[in-house]
Short mmCIF file of C-alpha atoms in Angstrom, two decimals:
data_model
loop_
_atom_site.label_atom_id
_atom_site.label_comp_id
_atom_site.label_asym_id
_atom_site.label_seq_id
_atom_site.Cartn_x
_atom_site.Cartn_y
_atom_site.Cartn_z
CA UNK A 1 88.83 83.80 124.03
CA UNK A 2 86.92 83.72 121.11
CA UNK A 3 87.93 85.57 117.91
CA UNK A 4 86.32 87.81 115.37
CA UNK A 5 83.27 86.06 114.11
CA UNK A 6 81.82 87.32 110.69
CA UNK A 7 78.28 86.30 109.05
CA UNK A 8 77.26 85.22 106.55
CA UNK A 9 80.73 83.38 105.08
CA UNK A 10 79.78 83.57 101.68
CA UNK A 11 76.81 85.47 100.13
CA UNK A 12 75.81 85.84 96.55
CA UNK A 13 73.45 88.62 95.18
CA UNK A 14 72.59 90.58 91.60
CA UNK A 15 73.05 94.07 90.70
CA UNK A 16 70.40 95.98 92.77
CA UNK A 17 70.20 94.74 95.74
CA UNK A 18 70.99 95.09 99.24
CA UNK A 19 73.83 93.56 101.11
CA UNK A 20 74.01 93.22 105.49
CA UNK A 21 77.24 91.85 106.42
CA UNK A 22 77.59 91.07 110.66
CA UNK A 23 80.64 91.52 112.66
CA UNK A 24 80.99 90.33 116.24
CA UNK A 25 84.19 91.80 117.39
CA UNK A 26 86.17 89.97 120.29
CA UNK A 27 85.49 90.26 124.02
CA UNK A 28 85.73 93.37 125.36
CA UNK A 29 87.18 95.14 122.12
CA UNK A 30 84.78 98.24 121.36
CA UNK A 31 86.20 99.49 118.37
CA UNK A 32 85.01 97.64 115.05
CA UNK A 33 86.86 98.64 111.31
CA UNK A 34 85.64 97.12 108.13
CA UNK A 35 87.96 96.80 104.93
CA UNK A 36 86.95 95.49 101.50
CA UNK A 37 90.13 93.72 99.88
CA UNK A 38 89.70 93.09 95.94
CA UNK A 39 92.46 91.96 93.69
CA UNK A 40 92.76 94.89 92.15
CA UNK A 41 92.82 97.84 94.98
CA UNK A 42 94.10 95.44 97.51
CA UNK A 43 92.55 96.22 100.95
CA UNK A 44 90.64 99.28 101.51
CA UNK A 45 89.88 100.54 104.70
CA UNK A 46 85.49 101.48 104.60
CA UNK A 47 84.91 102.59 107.98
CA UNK A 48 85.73 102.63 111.46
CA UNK A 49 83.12 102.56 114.84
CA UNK A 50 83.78 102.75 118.19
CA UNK A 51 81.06 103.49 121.25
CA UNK A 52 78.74 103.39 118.58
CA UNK A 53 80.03 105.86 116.28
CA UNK A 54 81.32 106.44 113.13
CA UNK A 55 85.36 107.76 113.84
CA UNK A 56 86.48 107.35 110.57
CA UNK A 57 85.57 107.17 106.98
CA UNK A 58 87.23 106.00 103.90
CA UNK A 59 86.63 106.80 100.81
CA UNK A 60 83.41 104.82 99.38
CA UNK A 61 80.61 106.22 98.25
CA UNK A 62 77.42 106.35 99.95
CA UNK A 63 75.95 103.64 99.10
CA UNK A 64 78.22 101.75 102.11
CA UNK A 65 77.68 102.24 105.04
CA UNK A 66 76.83 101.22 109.29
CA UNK A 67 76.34 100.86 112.48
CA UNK A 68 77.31 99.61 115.78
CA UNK A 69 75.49 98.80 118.45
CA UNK A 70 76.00 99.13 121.71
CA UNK A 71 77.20 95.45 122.44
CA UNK A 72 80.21 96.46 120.13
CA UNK A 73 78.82 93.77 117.13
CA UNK A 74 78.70 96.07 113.92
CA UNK A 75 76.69 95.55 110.58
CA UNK A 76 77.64 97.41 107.28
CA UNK A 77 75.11 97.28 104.47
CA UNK A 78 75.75 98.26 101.18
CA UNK A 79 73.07 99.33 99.01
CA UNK A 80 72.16 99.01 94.88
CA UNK A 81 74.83 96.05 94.52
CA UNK A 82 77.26 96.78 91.67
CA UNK A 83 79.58 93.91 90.20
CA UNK A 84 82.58 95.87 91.32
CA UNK A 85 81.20 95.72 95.12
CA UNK A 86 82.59 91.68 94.58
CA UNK A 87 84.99 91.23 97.58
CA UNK A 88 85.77 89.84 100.58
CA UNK A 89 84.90 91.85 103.47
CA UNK A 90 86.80 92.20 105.98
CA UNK A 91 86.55 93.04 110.25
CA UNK A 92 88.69 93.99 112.14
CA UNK A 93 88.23 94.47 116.25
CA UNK A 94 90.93 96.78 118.83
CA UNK A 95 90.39 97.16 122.35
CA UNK A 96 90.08 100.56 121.32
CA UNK A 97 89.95 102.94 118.80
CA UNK A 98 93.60 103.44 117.03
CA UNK A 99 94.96 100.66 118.96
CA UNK A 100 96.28 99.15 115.55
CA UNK A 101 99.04 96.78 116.89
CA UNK A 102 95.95 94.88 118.99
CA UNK A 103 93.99 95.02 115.64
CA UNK A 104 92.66 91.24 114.81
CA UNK A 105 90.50 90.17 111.60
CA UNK A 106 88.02 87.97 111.54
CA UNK A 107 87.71 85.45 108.40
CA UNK A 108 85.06 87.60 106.06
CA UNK A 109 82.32 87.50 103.91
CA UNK A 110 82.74 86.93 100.50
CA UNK A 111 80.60 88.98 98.15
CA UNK A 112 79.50 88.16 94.83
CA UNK A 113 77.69 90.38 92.42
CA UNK A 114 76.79 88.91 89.62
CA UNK B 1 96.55 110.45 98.79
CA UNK B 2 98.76 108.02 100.99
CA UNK B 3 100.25 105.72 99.03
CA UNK B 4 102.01 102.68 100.14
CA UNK B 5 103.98 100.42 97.56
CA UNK B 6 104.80 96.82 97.69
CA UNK B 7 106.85 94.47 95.13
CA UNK B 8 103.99 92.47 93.94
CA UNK B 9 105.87 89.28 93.50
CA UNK B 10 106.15 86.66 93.66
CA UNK B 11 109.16 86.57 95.65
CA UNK B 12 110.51 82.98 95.72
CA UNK B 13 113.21 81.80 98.08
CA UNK B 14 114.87 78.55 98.85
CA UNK B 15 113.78 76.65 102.16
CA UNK B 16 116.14 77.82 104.65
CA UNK B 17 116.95 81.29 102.80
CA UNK B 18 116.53 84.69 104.14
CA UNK B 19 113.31 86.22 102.46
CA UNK B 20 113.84 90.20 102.15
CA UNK B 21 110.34 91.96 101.75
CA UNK B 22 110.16 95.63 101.10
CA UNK B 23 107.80 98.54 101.32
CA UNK B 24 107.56 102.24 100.84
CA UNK B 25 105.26 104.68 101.92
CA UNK B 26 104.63 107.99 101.23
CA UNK B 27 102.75 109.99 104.05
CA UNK B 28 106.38 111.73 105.95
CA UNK B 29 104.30 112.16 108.82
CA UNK B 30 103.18 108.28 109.37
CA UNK B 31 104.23 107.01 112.67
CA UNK B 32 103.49 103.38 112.86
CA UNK B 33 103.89 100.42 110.43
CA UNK B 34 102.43 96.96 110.61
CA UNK B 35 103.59 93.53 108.47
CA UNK B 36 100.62 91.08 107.86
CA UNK B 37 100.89 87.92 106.36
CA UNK B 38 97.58 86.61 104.45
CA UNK B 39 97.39 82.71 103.75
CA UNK B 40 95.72 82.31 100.62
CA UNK B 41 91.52 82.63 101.36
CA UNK B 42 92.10 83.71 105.25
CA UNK B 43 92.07 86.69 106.60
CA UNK B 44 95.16 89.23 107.80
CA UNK B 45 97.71 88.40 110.84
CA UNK B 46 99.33 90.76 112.65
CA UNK B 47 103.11 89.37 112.83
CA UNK B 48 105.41 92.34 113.47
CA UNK B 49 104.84 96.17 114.07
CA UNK B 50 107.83 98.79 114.16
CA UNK B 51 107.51 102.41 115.37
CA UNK B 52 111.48 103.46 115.57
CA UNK B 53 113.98 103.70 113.38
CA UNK B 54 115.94 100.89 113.23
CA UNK B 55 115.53 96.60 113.68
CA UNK B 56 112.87 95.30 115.86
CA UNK B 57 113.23 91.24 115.88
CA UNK B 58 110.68 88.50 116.70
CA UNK B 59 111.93 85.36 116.44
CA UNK B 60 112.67 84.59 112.71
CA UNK B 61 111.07 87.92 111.96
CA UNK B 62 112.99 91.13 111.65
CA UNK B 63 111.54 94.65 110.83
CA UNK B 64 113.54 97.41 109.97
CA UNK B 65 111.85 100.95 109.18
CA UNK B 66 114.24 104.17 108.06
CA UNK B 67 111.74 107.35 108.05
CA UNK B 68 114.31 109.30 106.18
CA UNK B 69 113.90 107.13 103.02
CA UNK B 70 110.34 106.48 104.12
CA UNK B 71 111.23 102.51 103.76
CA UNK B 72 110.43 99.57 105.78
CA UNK B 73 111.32 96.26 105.46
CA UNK B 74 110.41 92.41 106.45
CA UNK B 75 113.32 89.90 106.70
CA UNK B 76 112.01 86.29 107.31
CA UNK B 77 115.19 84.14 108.55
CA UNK B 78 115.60 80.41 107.89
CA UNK B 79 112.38 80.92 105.62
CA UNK B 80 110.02 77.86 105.43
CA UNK B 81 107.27 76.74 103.04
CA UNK B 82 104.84 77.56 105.86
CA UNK B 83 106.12 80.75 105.64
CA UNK B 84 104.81 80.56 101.78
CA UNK B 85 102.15 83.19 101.98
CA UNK B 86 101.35 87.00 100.75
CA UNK B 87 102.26 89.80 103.43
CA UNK B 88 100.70 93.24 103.74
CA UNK B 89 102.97 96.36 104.73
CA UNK B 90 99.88 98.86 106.34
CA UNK B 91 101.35 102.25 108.07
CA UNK B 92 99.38 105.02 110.31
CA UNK B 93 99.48 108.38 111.55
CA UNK B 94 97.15 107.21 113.76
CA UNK B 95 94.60 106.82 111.06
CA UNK B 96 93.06 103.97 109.38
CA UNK B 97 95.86 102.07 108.24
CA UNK B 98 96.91 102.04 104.48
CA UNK B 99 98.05 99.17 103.21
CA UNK B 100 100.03 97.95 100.42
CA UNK B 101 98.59 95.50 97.60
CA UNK B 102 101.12 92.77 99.23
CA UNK B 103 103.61 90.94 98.20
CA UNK B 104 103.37 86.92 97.26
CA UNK B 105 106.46 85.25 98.86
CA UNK B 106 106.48 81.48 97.95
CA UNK B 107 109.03 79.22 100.00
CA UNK B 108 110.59 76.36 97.58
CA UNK B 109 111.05 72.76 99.60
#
């Protein structure tokens, strides 16, 4: 069974713009949770989707956000690019939603804002 | 705000040592807790998850979680340099998880 597959691997933008990371959770798992992870505030939890919708939502401002569609893959976008918004971004993929001990990661997208 | 707190490290332990990893967390009312260990540019694994008080073991792996002191711990038995990596304490109450900054355990051949 194929795993968590993320897109792109590695993207590089400038303060400003806009950002569309892609998640493709595995088979058959409908809930989709995105993290950022910096060295500094370690790994953040950004949202969570499931059936489409937004369950949970950490605390980011408004400028992050997404969507899920209803083959389970999820985008987030994140809009006017800061430098802090450098990261690797993270998916994660559960049968369903809170099922944390089937939780797997896919490899990320690494962000930099320069 | 949920806090969880991790030993940053690095932890270093001779090949064949028992590494002892620790975390604390401070939500009372968090039910589940979840050790990842994160190779250096990968992503997260899953390689234990407690929800009782007490020892749960998985091969060389041991968790051990005391809600009273709101601690719980990650021995690593017979400790490798494979095993030379940085592992993530995350705990629920059936929310997003929170997780800990990690700590860097390096294995010395």
């Amino acid at each position: 069974k194929a795993g968590v597959t993320q897109t792109p691997r590695y993207l590089i933008k400038t303060r400003g713009q806009q950002v569309t990371l892609s998640c493709s959770p595995i088979s058959g798992h409908r809930s989709v949770s995105w993290y950022q992870q910096t060295p500094g505030q370690g790994l953040q939890f950004l949202f969570e989707y499931f059936s489409e919708t937004q369950r949970n939502k950490g605390n980011f401002p408004g400028r992050f956000s997404g969507r899920q569609f209803s083959n389970s893959r999820s985008e987030m976008n994140v809009s006017t690019l800061e430098l802090g918004d450098s990261a690797l971004y993270l998916c994660a993929s559960s049968l369903v939603q809170g099922s944390y001990n089937e939780q797997f990661f896919g490899p990320g997208t690494r962000l930099t804002v320069l | 705000q949920k806090e969880v707190e991790q030993n940053s490290g690095p932890l270093s332990v001779p090949e064949g040592a028992i590494a002892s990893l620790n975390c604390t967390y401070s939500d009372r009312g968090s039910q589940s807790f979840f050790w990842y260990r994160q190779y250096s540019g990968k992503s997260p694994e899953l390689i234990m998850f407690i929800y009782s008080n007490g020892d749960k073991e998985d091969g060389r792996f041991t968790a051990q979680l005391n809600k009273a002191s709101q601690y719980v711990s990650l021995l690593i038995r017979d400790s490798q340099p494979s095993d030379s990596a940085t592992y993530l304490c995350a705990v629920t109450r059936n929310t997003p998880l929170v997780f800990g900054k990690g700590t860097r355990l390096s294995v010395i051949a």
